[in-house]
């Protein structure tokens, strides 16, 4: 069949994109922009789902995990962040080690640890969190500290990124999350998070991590002042980096939770979310997984996104704080049965995984 016969296109601008997808040719910047600007959601979803099926069939992955945010005290002042606090703020907190360990259990496959750049904690304090979790729960895989945090550790300890990662490996770190990328645009960087590391340093940390054998993820924060061009360019830079030093496991589009940030009057629409997920799947041909992060998207949109190229629903989470400080409407955590139900409702096959995408159980 021809491309046009396989999918009925209402937007003819998508037809050449579909033909390139079918022939296995890599898509470019204009293709990404065409997807983000198109109103033909049905065709966009079918194209992205076609690519997803070629990579992982009907399976959609999830993990039994817990997110730990040890502190929200942070030396930075990013415009888009309602989570961060300064000493003396009413919502400021820091967790004790006992409080952290109480939130974990042997039923978990992964713990995901991210937080603020604490003004007085030493690198050894962060090392100790990983070390104590590894000692108490040796079977849990530890994914911890964004590139921003890794860079902060290097600065406060006055050591190299390589030494930071090696010392973390010694106490149990296995992979890195993808946060802190925000948008790889100097314009957006200057306007919203100018005191945080920029794109070049973010890529440097992940390149070093990949070269040292640490897999990681990558994110995009969208739905604020960025343009479609900046959104697409962000994805293409990730694709280039994956070509150079493979190691990214998944791409995670994060919809801004406007909260009190003043960056957007309302959260991105479900249509915007679905186009962005699909665009990621179509452009990032060297990424195995696109994540439908239900915490940011909400459960309903996250489930629909499983037919727009997403192959991963993240996990049970337990108690996510960063998005919920910005008034996210999603649940604080979800049970395994709920994740299985969401995947099945999308017509997909649930597959429980660990932090590194090793399959633990398939729910046929």
XYZ file of C-alpha atoms in Angstrom:
364
model
C 0.000 0.000 0.000
C 1.039 3.586 -0.491
C 1.641 5.872 2.444
C -1.538 7.779 1.663
C -3.632 4.570 1.698
C -2.284 3.401 5.056
C -3.191 6.639 6.816
C -5.929 9.022 5.760
C -4.267 12.427 6.021
C -6.288 15.550 6.677
C -3.053 17.561 6.693
C -1.150 16.904 3.468
C 2.015 18.445 4.931
C 2.417 15.214 6.908
C 2.450 12.920 3.865
C 6.154 13.441 2.978
C 7.033 12.823 6.624
C 5.190 9.514 6.596
C 6.925 8.501 3.389
C 10.306 9.203 4.995
C 9.279 7.215 8.067
C 8.300 4.227 5.926
C 11.561 4.354 3.987
C 13.629 4.574 7.168
C 15.044 8.002 6.408
C 15.935 10.290 9.296
C 13.562 13.205 9.823
C 14.762 16.794 10.038
C 13.936 20.105 11.654
C 11.168 21.030 9.234
C 9.510 17.662 9.791
C 9.418 18.256 13.534
C 7.947 21.709 13.052
C 5.306 20.328 10.701
C 4.217 17.838 13.364
C 4.030 20.455 16.126
C 2.061 22.823 13.898
C -0.347 20.217 12.546
C -3.944 19.810 13.679
C -4.169 16.288 12.177
C -3.856 14.449 15.486
C -5.078 11.107 14.192
C -2.382 10.937 11.537
C 0.312 12.160 13.933
C -0.612 9.467 16.429
C -0.615 6.710 13.826
C 2.791 7.741 12.489
C 4.348 7.858 15.943
C 2.704 4.603 17.013
C 4.095 2.928 13.891
C 7.618 3.932 14.933
C 6.979 2.858 18.526
C 5.736 -0.578 17.409
C 8.864 -1.135 15.337
C 10.955 -0.590 18.478
C 8.947 -2.319 21.203
C 5.883 -3.910 19.650
C 2.721 -3.625 21.742
C 4.570 -3.497 25.046
C 4.473 -0.476 27.330
C 6.820 -0.471 30.304
C 6.442 0.613 33.906
C 8.519 0.243 37.064
C 7.838 -0.206 40.762
C 9.712 2.852 41.956
C 9.811 5.543 44.570
C 10.862 9.126 44.054
C 12.826 10.696 46.898
C 13.348 14.464 47.036
C 15.685 14.787 50.057
C 15.478 18.574 50.270
C 13.985 21.553 48.482
C 16.532 24.011 49.859
C 18.358 25.295 46.803
C 20.908 27.964 45.951
C 19.290 28.480 42.542
C 16.273 30.636 41.702
C 14.836 29.178 38.498
C 11.715 31.058 37.407
C 9.776 27.901 36.546
C 10.347 26.155 39.910
C 7.795 26.330 42.738
C 9.576 23.505 44.542
C 12.771 25.302 45.597
C 13.008 27.114 48.918
C 15.416 29.340 50.795
C 16.316 28.909 54.484
C 13.449 30.244 56.585
C 10.745 29.716 53.945
C 7.592 28.101 55.300
C 7.750 25.244 52.803
C 11.487 24.557 53.189
C 12.423 21.057 54.326
C 15.252 18.551 54.497
C 14.764 14.852 55.158
C 16.743 12.845 57.666
C 18.294 9.562 56.595
C 15.777 7.660 58.699
C 12.913 9.475 56.934
C 14.363 8.549 53.551
C 14.792 4.871 54.430
C 11.265 4.673 55.881
C 9.853 5.488 52.441
C 11.580 2.546 50.743
C 10.785 -1.161 50.673
C 11.957 -4.425 49.117
C 9.012 -4.438 46.691
C 10.655 -1.585 44.762
C 12.902 -2.074 41.741
C 14.110 1.526 41.540
C 14.619 4.599 43.671
C 14.813 7.930 41.849
C 16.569 10.660 43.847
C 16.631 14.356 42.916
C 16.393 17.527 44.959
C 17.703 21.015 45.565
C 21.292 22.234 45.643
C 21.438 22.546 49.418
C 23.415 25.614 50.570
C 25.304 23.813 53.359
C 25.307 20.089 52.535
C 28.649 18.639 51.507
C 29.254 16.137 48.722
C 29.669 13.516 51.442
C 26.068 14.129 52.546
C 24.812 13.239 49.071
C 27.175 10.265 48.880
C 25.853 9.026 52.197
C 22.261 9.013 50.941
C 23.205 6.626 48.135
C 25.448 4.554 50.405
C 22.833 4.096 53.129
C 20.120 3.141 50.621
C 22.422 0.586 49.012
C 23.260 -0.921 52.404
C 19.625 -1.092 53.533
C 18.126 -2.219 50.210
C 20.807 -3.955 48.113
C 18.295 -5.131 45.488
C 16.939 -1.658 44.639
C 18.538 0.008 41.620
C 19.588 3.571 42.364
C 19.001 6.314 39.797
C 20.101 9.578 41.338
C 21.199 13.175 40.857
C 20.654 15.185 37.703
C 23.510 16.668 35.702
C 22.897 19.926 37.598
C 23.496 18.157 40.897
C 26.540 16.250 39.596
C 28.045 19.568 38.472
C 27.251 21.090 41.890
C 28.999 18.212 43.656
C 32.098 18.754 41.519
C 32.105 22.443 42.390
C 31.602 22.129 46.147
C 34.076 19.234 46.449
C 36.519 20.804 43.968
C 36.927 17.592 42.011
C 36.217 16.514 38.433
C 32.931 15.179 37.091
C 34.711 11.867 36.555
C 35.725 11.661 40.211
C 32.228 12.595 41.379
C 30.718 9.794 39.299
C 33.350 7.257 40.310
C 32.798 7.962 44.001
C 29.035 7.675 43.505
C 29.522 4.394 41.655
C 31.537 3.046 44.596
C 28.603 3.590 46.969
C 25.938 2.198 44.645
C 24.841 4.642 41.923
C 23.771 2.862 38.721
C 22.163 5.458 36.454
C 21.343 9.164 36.126
C 17.949 10.838 35.664
C 17.480 13.311 32.832
C 16.374 16.447 34.653
C 17.968 19.865 34.440
C 17.954 19.959 30.645
C 14.971 22.354 30.565
C 15.245 23.794 27.010
C 18.549 23.963 25.129
C 18.019 27.593 24.153
C 20.265 30.375 25.393
C 17.323 32.788 25.140
C 15.203 30.638 27.458
C 18.216 29.949 29.673
C 18.860 33.637 30.201
C 15.191 34.414 30.837
C 14.245 31.584 33.189
C 17.234 29.783 34.726
C 20.319 31.888 34.058
C 22.094 30.836 37.267
C 21.777 27.132 36.439
C 24.148 25.298 34.108
C 23.543 25.716 30.387
C 23.211 23.180 27.605
C 26.917 22.624 26.968
C 27.647 21.628 30.560
C 24.547 19.418 30.717
C 25.719 17.534 27.642
C 29.252 17.309 29.019
C 28.061 15.635 32.222
C 25.949 13.109 30.318
C 28.731 12.434 27.802
C 31.155 11.672 30.620
C 28.557 9.509 32.367
C 27.937 7.508 29.189
C 31.653 7.052 28.583
C 31.982 5.739 32.153
C 29.150 3.251 31.620
C 26.305 5.077 33.353
C 23.044 5.062 31.372
C 20.853 8.139 31.739
C 17.651 9.768 30.579
C 16.932 13.102 28.898
C 14.120 15.596 29.425
C 12.478 18.603 27.792
C 10.528 21.171 29.815
C 7.896 22.665 27.509
C 4.748 24.751 27.656
C 6.194 28.084 28.762
C 8.110 30.710 26.757
C 9.897 28.342 24.381
C 9.035 28.321 20.673
C 8.327 25.273 18.533
C 11.674 25.871 16.865
C 13.436 25.712 20.232
C 11.502 22.590 21.160
C 12.545 20.813 17.959
C 16.144 22.017 18.174
C 16.290 20.597 21.709
C 15.268 17.168 20.433
C 17.741 17.286 17.563
C 20.613 18.149 19.898
C 19.706 15.135 22.007
C 19.698 12.976 18.884
C 23.147 14.235 17.918
C 24.464 13.544 21.425
C 23.040 10.018 21.342
C 24.808 9.431 18.023
C 28.113 10.540 19.543
C 27.999 8.810 22.950
C 25.051 6.403 23.219
C 23.622 6.019 26.698
C 20.244 7.749 26.854
C 17.562 5.193 27.727
C 14.489 7.381 27.320
C 13.297 10.850 26.383
C 10.855 12.438 28.819
C 8.793 15.461 27.712
C 7.806 17.379 30.854
C 4.814 19.702 30.647
C 5.368 22.778 32.806
C 3.107 22.960 35.852
C 2.543 26.754 35.836
C 1.665 27.050 39.531
C 2.826 30.478 40.662
C 5.700 30.745 38.180
C 4.071 33.413 36.000
C 5.518 31.744 32.893
C 2.193 30.520 31.542
C -1.447 31.243 32.307
C -2.365 27.573 32.045
C -0.759 24.204 31.495
C -0.194 23.009 27.935
C -3.300 21.408 26.443
C -3.646 17.672 25.942
C -3.325 18.263 22.191
C -0.017 20.046 22.771
C 1.156 17.210 25.007
C 0.307 14.539 22.456
C 1.970 16.394 19.583
C 5.130 16.823 21.660
C 5.289 13.152 22.653
C 4.726 12.116 19.029
C 7.304 14.584 17.740
C 9.837 13.111 20.144
C 9.124 9.585 18.921
C 9.397 10.585 15.262
C 12.588 12.638 15.586
C 14.517 10.615 18.171
C 15.097 7.513 16.086
C 18.103 6.514 18.222
C 16.185 6.544 21.528
C 14.579 3.246 22.510
C 11.882 4.822 24.649
C 9.712 7.921 24.886
C 8.166 8.311 28.313
C 4.586 9.353 28.989
C 5.199 10.858 32.417
C 1.797 10.642 34.058
C 2.787 12.970 36.921
C 3.041 15.921 34.529
C 0.523 14.853 31.878
C -2.206 13.558 34.153
C -3.438 9.981 34.010
C -5.887 10.378 31.122
C -3.523 12.169 28.737
C -0.659 9.877 29.737
C -2.738 6.848 28.775
C -3.703 8.368 25.407
C -0.032 9.209 24.756
C 0.670 5.472 24.691
C -0.871 5.573 21.205
C 1.215 8.608 20.240
C 4.625 6.978 20.384
C 5.232 6.593 24.126
C 6.461 3.179 25.281
C 6.931 3.871 28.988
C 4.603 5.140 31.713
C 7.324 5.610 34.375
C 6.189 4.041 37.622
C 4.419 4.039 40.938
C 6.483 7.091 42.101
C 5.211 6.939 45.698
C 5.467 10.621 46.577
C 6.483 13.113 43.898
C 6.962 16.636 45.265
C 8.474 18.814 42.534
C 5.449 18.958 40.212
C 2.979 18.919 43.085
C 4.512 21.982 44.717
C 3.544 23.633 41.418
C -0.050 22.435 41.923
C 0.011 19.412 39.612
C -3.433 17.799 39.590
C -2.213 14.210 39.167
C -2.100 11.674 41.985
C 0.850 11.665 44.387
C 1.514 8.027 43.478
C -0.139 5.148 41.629
C -0.446 1.462 42.449
C 0.854 -1.282 40.161
C -2.716 -2.347 39.299
C -3.590 1.186 38.169
C -0.584 1.372 35.844
C -1.457 -2.020 34.365
C -5.031 -0.812 33.856
C -3.914 2.418 32.129
C -1.715 0.479 29.721
C -4.401 -2.079 28.916
C -6.979 0.656 28.337
C -4.639 2.025 25.666
C -4.686 -1.367 23.948
C -1.096 -2.171 24.908
C 0.601 -4.983 26.813
C 1.940 -4.002 30.278
C 5.543 -4.990 30.966
C 7.028 -4.406 34.407
C 10.711 -3.468 34.184
C 13.615 -2.474 36.362
C 15.515 0.825 36.174
C 17.567 -0.400 33.198
C 14.611 -1.743 31.171
C 15.195 -5.387 31.994
C 11.740 -6.996 31.840
C 10.592 -8.527 35.132
C 7.043 -9.538 34.208
C 4.706 -9.269 31.221
C 0.976 -8.937 31.959
C -0.485 -10.757 28.941
